[in-house]
């Protein structure tokens, strides 16, 4: 079982993708510190939070949004830079001591390349020892690395596991379609559209993957 980080080591990074403010999102942000990346600052008012710093090239930020938050420290970067605004915001969070990181607005939106990059970056962060969750409210995602973990999902919710490499020793329990010591070839769709029976149990012997869930989608129930 993962032990949550102390509150001052839990950070929420506000990104520019879609966000539906659900009860699960509200629970994710309780007691956290906040960093905004460029246009992700628009989620701050919706969530009723004030980030401690706002970073990016601000090419997705309107003058009105800047005027709304005059008291928040801004750290501007040039448009021609080597990292995305989201990656910079995560680096700021880790530099400030982040251990658990929730990427809000990381899924969906107009830029599928950014959403995919957030997923890949999350795996890299998990490999570095950080606990990572990505959310749009309607969808949630977690990196899966070798080891065991539980993920709290409502009974009947849809989820899929996307292998980013061949997977070996995959176990999925408390689900409609369980697997035990399963080998998943790279590119296989075998682990798409499973249904949780409640909190799910997972373990993996080798490989890297992403679990994407729709906790409010009970269409598979």
PDB file of C-alpha atoms in Angstrom, residues 6-134:
ATOM      1  CA  UNK A   6       2.723  14.722   4.110  1.00  0.00           C
ATOM      2  CA  UNK A   7       0.384  17.515   3.083  1.00  0.00           C
ATOM      3  CA  UNK A   8       3.203  19.963   2.357  1.00  0.00           C
ATOM      4  CA  UNK A   9       4.692  17.431  -0.092  1.00  0.00           C
ATOM      5  CA  UNK A  10       1.442  16.972  -2.034  1.00  0.00           C
ATOM      6  CA  UNK A  11       1.160  19.260  -5.051  1.00  0.00           C
ATOM      7  CA  UNK A  12      -1.540  19.816  -7.644  1.00  0.00           C
ATOM      8  CA  UNK A  13      -0.310  21.062 -11.009  1.00  0.00           C
ATOM      9  CA  UNK A  14      -2.993  22.873 -13.014  1.00  0.00           C
ATOM     10  CA  UNK A  15      -2.651  22.076 -16.722  1.00  0.00           C
ATOM     11  CA  UNK A  16      -4.521  23.353 -19.751  1.00  0.00           C
ATOM     12  CA  UNK A  17      -6.669  20.322 -20.619  1.00  0.00           C
ATOM     13  CA  UNK A  18     -10.322  19.659 -19.870  1.00  0.00           C
ATOM     14  CA  UNK A  19     -11.618  19.604 -16.298  1.00  0.00           C
ATOM     15  CA  UNK A  20     -14.940  18.537 -14.808  1.00  0.00           C
ATOM     16  CA  UNK A  21     -14.962  19.324 -11.095  1.00  0.00           C
ATOM     17  CA  UNK A  22     -16.200  16.076  -9.567  1.00  0.00           C
ATOM     18  CA  UNK A  23     -16.242  14.884  -5.945  1.00  0.00           C
ATOM     19  CA  UNK A  24     -13.159  12.781  -6.689  1.00  0.00           C
ATOM     20  CA  UNK A  25     -11.285  15.857  -7.950  1.00  0.00           C
ATOM     21  CA  UNK A  26     -12.332  17.737  -4.828  1.00  0.00           C
ATOM     22  CA  UNK A  27     -10.952  14.906  -2.690  1.00  0.00           C
ATOM     23  CA  UNK A  28      -7.691  14.840  -4.681  1.00  0.00           C
ATOM     24  CA  UNK A  29      -6.876  18.485  -3.969  1.00  0.00           C
ATOM     25  CA  UNK A  30      -7.638  18.656  -0.237  1.00  0.00           C
ATOM     26  CA  UNK A  31      -4.688  20.118   1.658  1.00  0.00           C
ATOM     27  CA  UNK A  32      -2.436  20.318  -1.405  1.00  0.00           C
ATOM     28  CA  UNK A  33      -0.167  23.074  -2.651  1.00  0.00           C
ATOM     29  CA  UNK A  34      -0.802  24.404  -6.163  1.00  0.00           C
ATOM     30  CA  UNK A  35       1.294  25.310  -9.186  1.00  0.00           C
ATOM     31  CA  UNK A  36      -0.324  26.603 -12.388  1.00  0.00           C
ATOM     32  CA  UNK A  37       1.023  26.096 -15.892  1.00  0.00           C
ATOM     33  CA  UNK A  38       0.071  28.842 -18.360  1.00  0.00           C
ATOM     34  CA  UNK A  39      -3.620  28.474 -19.346  1.00  0.00           C
ATOM     35  CA  UNK A  40      -4.171  25.879 -16.627  1.00  0.00           C
ATOM     36  CA  UNK A  41      -4.621  28.863 -14.318  1.00  0.00           C
ATOM     37  CA  UNK A  42      -8.214  29.100 -15.526  1.00  0.00           C
ATOM     38  CA  UNK A  43      -8.998  26.054 -13.371  1.00  0.00           C
ATOM     39  CA  UNK A  44      -7.956  27.857 -10.186  1.00  0.00           C
ATOM     40  CA  UNK A  45     -11.162  29.881  -9.873  1.00  0.00           C
ATOM     41  CA  UNK A  46     -13.288  26.847 -10.707  1.00  0.00           C
ATOM     42  CA  UNK A  47     -11.597  24.870  -7.942  1.00  0.00           C
ATOM     43  CA  UNK A  48     -11.552  27.804  -5.517  1.00  0.00           C
ATOM     44  CA  UNK A  49      -7.770  27.660  -4.990  1.00  0.00           C
ATOM     45  CA  UNK A  50      -4.844  30.073  -5.272  1.00  0.00           C
ATOM     46  CA  UNK A  51      -1.602  28.691  -6.725  1.00  0.00           C
ATOM     47  CA  UNK A  52       1.630  29.725  -5.069  1.00  0.00           C
ATOM     48  CA  UNK A  53       3.311  30.225  -8.459  1.00  0.00           C
ATOM     49  CA  UNK A  54       2.260  30.492 -12.108  1.00  0.00           C
ATOM     50  CA  UNK A  55       4.745  29.471 -14.804  1.00  0.00           C
ATOM     51  CA  UNK A  56       4.927  29.225 -18.591  1.00  0.00           C
ATOM     52  CA  UNK A  57       5.296  31.266 -21.735  1.00  0.00           C
ATOM     53  CA  UNK A  58       1.745  32.625 -21.243  1.00  0.00           C
ATOM     54  CA  UNK A  59       0.816  32.173 -24.883  1.00  0.00           C
ATOM     55  CA  UNK A  60      -2.408  30.482 -23.754  1.00  0.00           C
ATOM     56  CA  UNK A  61      -3.233  33.102 -21.134  1.00  0.00           C
ATOM     57  CA  UNK A  62      -5.528  36.054 -21.744  1.00  0.00           C
ATOM     58  CA  UNK A  63      -4.943  39.516 -20.328  1.00  0.00           C
ATOM     59  CA  UNK A  64      -8.175  39.113 -18.381  1.00  0.00           C
ATOM     60  CA  UNK A  65      -6.876  35.970 -16.675  1.00  0.00           C
ATOM     61  CA  UNK A  66      -3.641  37.729 -15.728  1.00  0.00           C
ATOM     62  CA  UNK A  67      -5.644  40.642 -14.329  1.00  0.00           C
ATOM     63  CA  UNK A  68      -7.737  38.253 -12.240  1.00  0.00           C
ATOM     64  CA  UNK A  69      -4.690  36.957 -10.342  1.00  0.00           C
ATOM     65  CA  UNK A  70      -2.426  39.981  -9.691  1.00  0.00           C
ATOM     66  CA  UNK A  71      -1.134  38.588  -6.402  1.00  0.00           C
ATOM     67  CA  UNK A  72       0.174  35.264  -7.735  1.00  0.00           C
ATOM     68  CA  UNK A  73       3.899  35.113  -8.473  1.00  0.00           C
ATOM     69  CA  UNK A  74       4.483  34.670 -12.215  1.00  0.00           C
ATOM     70  CA  UNK A  75       7.578  33.056 -13.641  1.00  0.00           C
ATOM     71  CA  UNK A  76       7.667  33.684 -17.417  1.00  0.00           C
ATOM     72  CA  UNK A  77       9.576  31.606 -19.958  1.00  0.00           C
ATOM     73  CA  UNK A  78      10.221  32.273 -23.649  1.00  0.00           C
ATOM     74  CA  UNK A  79       7.917  30.651 -26.204  1.00  0.00           C
ATOM     75  CA  UNK A  80      10.976  29.057 -27.846  1.00  0.00           C
ATOM     76  CA  UNK A  81      11.965  26.730 -25.003  1.00  0.00           C
ATOM     77  CA  UNK A  82      12.976  23.097 -24.608  1.00  0.00           C
ATOM     78  CA  UNK A  83      10.167  21.977 -22.290  1.00  0.00           C
ATOM     79  CA  UNK A  84       6.394  22.284 -22.204  1.00  0.00           C
ATOM     80  CA  UNK A  85       4.778  24.597 -19.678  1.00  0.00           C
ATOM     81  CA  UNK A  86       3.442  21.508 -17.906  1.00  0.00           C
ATOM     82  CA  UNK A  87       6.901  19.963 -17.574  1.00  0.00           C
ATOM     83  CA  UNK A  88       8.237  23.242 -16.193  1.00  0.00           C
ATOM     84  CA  UNK A  89       5.394  23.416 -13.656  1.00  0.00           C
ATOM     85  CA  UNK A  90       6.095  19.859 -12.505  1.00  0.00           C
ATOM     86  CA  UNK A  91       9.804  20.702 -12.135  1.00  0.00           C
ATOM     87  CA  UNK A  92       8.869  23.701  -9.992  1.00  0.00           C
ATOM     88  CA  UNK A  93       6.696  21.449  -7.816  1.00  0.00           C
ATOM     89  CA  UNK A  94       9.442  18.857  -7.355  1.00  0.00           C
ATOM     90  CA  UNK A  95      11.988  21.581  -6.603  1.00  0.00           C
ATOM     91  CA  UNK A  96       9.631  22.723  -3.828  1.00  0.00           C
ATOM     92  CA  UNK A  97       9.504  19.240  -2.314  1.00  0.00           C
ATOM     93  CA  UNK A  98       6.627  17.521  -4.111  1.00  0.00           C
ATOM     94  CA  UNK A  99       6.376  13.768  -3.519  1.00  0.00           C
ATOM     95  CA  UNK A 100       2.732  13.174  -4.475  1.00  0.00           C
ATOM     96  CA  UNK A 101       1.639  15.036  -7.617  1.00  0.00           C
ATOM     97  CA  UNK A 102      -1.855  15.331  -9.089  1.00  0.00           C
ATOM     98  CA  UNK A 103      -1.902  16.588 -12.670  1.00  0.00           C
ATOM     99  CA  UNK A 104      -5.281  18.313 -13.055  1.00  0.00           C
ATOM    100  CA  UNK A 105      -6.370  19.049 -16.622  1.00  0.00           C
ATOM    101  CA  UNK A 106      -3.846  16.522 -17.932  1.00  0.00           C
ATOM    102  CA  UNK A 107      -6.255  14.487 -20.073  1.00  0.00           C
ATOM    103  CA  UNK A 108      -8.441  15.502 -22.986  1.00  0.00           C
ATOM    104  CA  UNK A 109      -8.526  19.021 -24.371  1.00  0.00           C
ATOM    105  CA  UNK A 110      -7.528  20.271 -27.812  1.00  0.00           C
ATOM    106  CA  UNK A 111      -3.967  18.914 -27.866  1.00  0.00           C
ATOM    107  CA  UNK A 112      -3.699  15.129 -27.902  1.00  0.00           C
ATOM    108  CA  UNK A 113       0.097  15.452 -28.161  1.00  0.00           C
ATOM    109  CA  UNK A 114       0.169  17.297 -24.836  1.00  0.00           C
ATOM    110  CA  UNK A 115      -2.143  14.748 -23.202  1.00  0.00           C
ATOM    111  CA  UNK A 116       0.071  11.889 -24.400  1.00  0.00           C
ATOM    112  CA  UNK A 117       3.170  13.717 -23.206  1.00  0.00           C
ATOM    113  CA  UNK A 118       1.615  14.140 -19.752  1.00  0.00           C
ATOM    114  CA  UNK A 119       1.048  10.354 -19.599  1.00  0.00           C
ATOM    115  CA  UNK A 120       4.613   9.561 -20.630  1.00  0.00           C
ATOM    116  CA  UNK A 121       6.010  12.176 -18.248  1.00  0.00           C
ATOM    117  CA  UNK A 122       3.950  10.649 -15.439  1.00  0.00           C
ATOM    118  CA  UNK A 123       5.615   7.270 -16.010  1.00  0.00           C
ATOM    119  CA  UNK A 124       9.037   8.907 -15.854  1.00  0.00           C
ATOM    120  CA  UNK A 125       8.101  10.694 -12.618  1.00  0.00           C
ATOM    121  CA  UNK A 126       6.832   7.428 -11.117  1.00  0.00           C
ATOM    122  CA  UNK A 127      10.129   5.770 -12.000  1.00  0.00           C
ATOM    123  CA  UNK A 128      11.787   8.566 -10.049  1.00  0.00           C
ATOM    124  CA  UNK A 129       9.793   7.695  -6.934  1.00  0.00           C
ATOM    125  CA  UNK A 130       6.880  10.141  -7.156  1.00  0.00           C
ATOM    126  CA  UNK A 131       3.252   9.113  -6.662  1.00  0.00           C
ATOM    127  CA  UNK A 132       1.393  10.432  -9.704  1.00  0.00           C
ATOM    128  CA  UNK A 133      -2.251  10.749 -10.664  1.00  0.00           C
ATOM    129  CA  UNK A 134      -3.644  12.457 -13.767  1.00  0.00           C
TER     130      UNK A 134
END
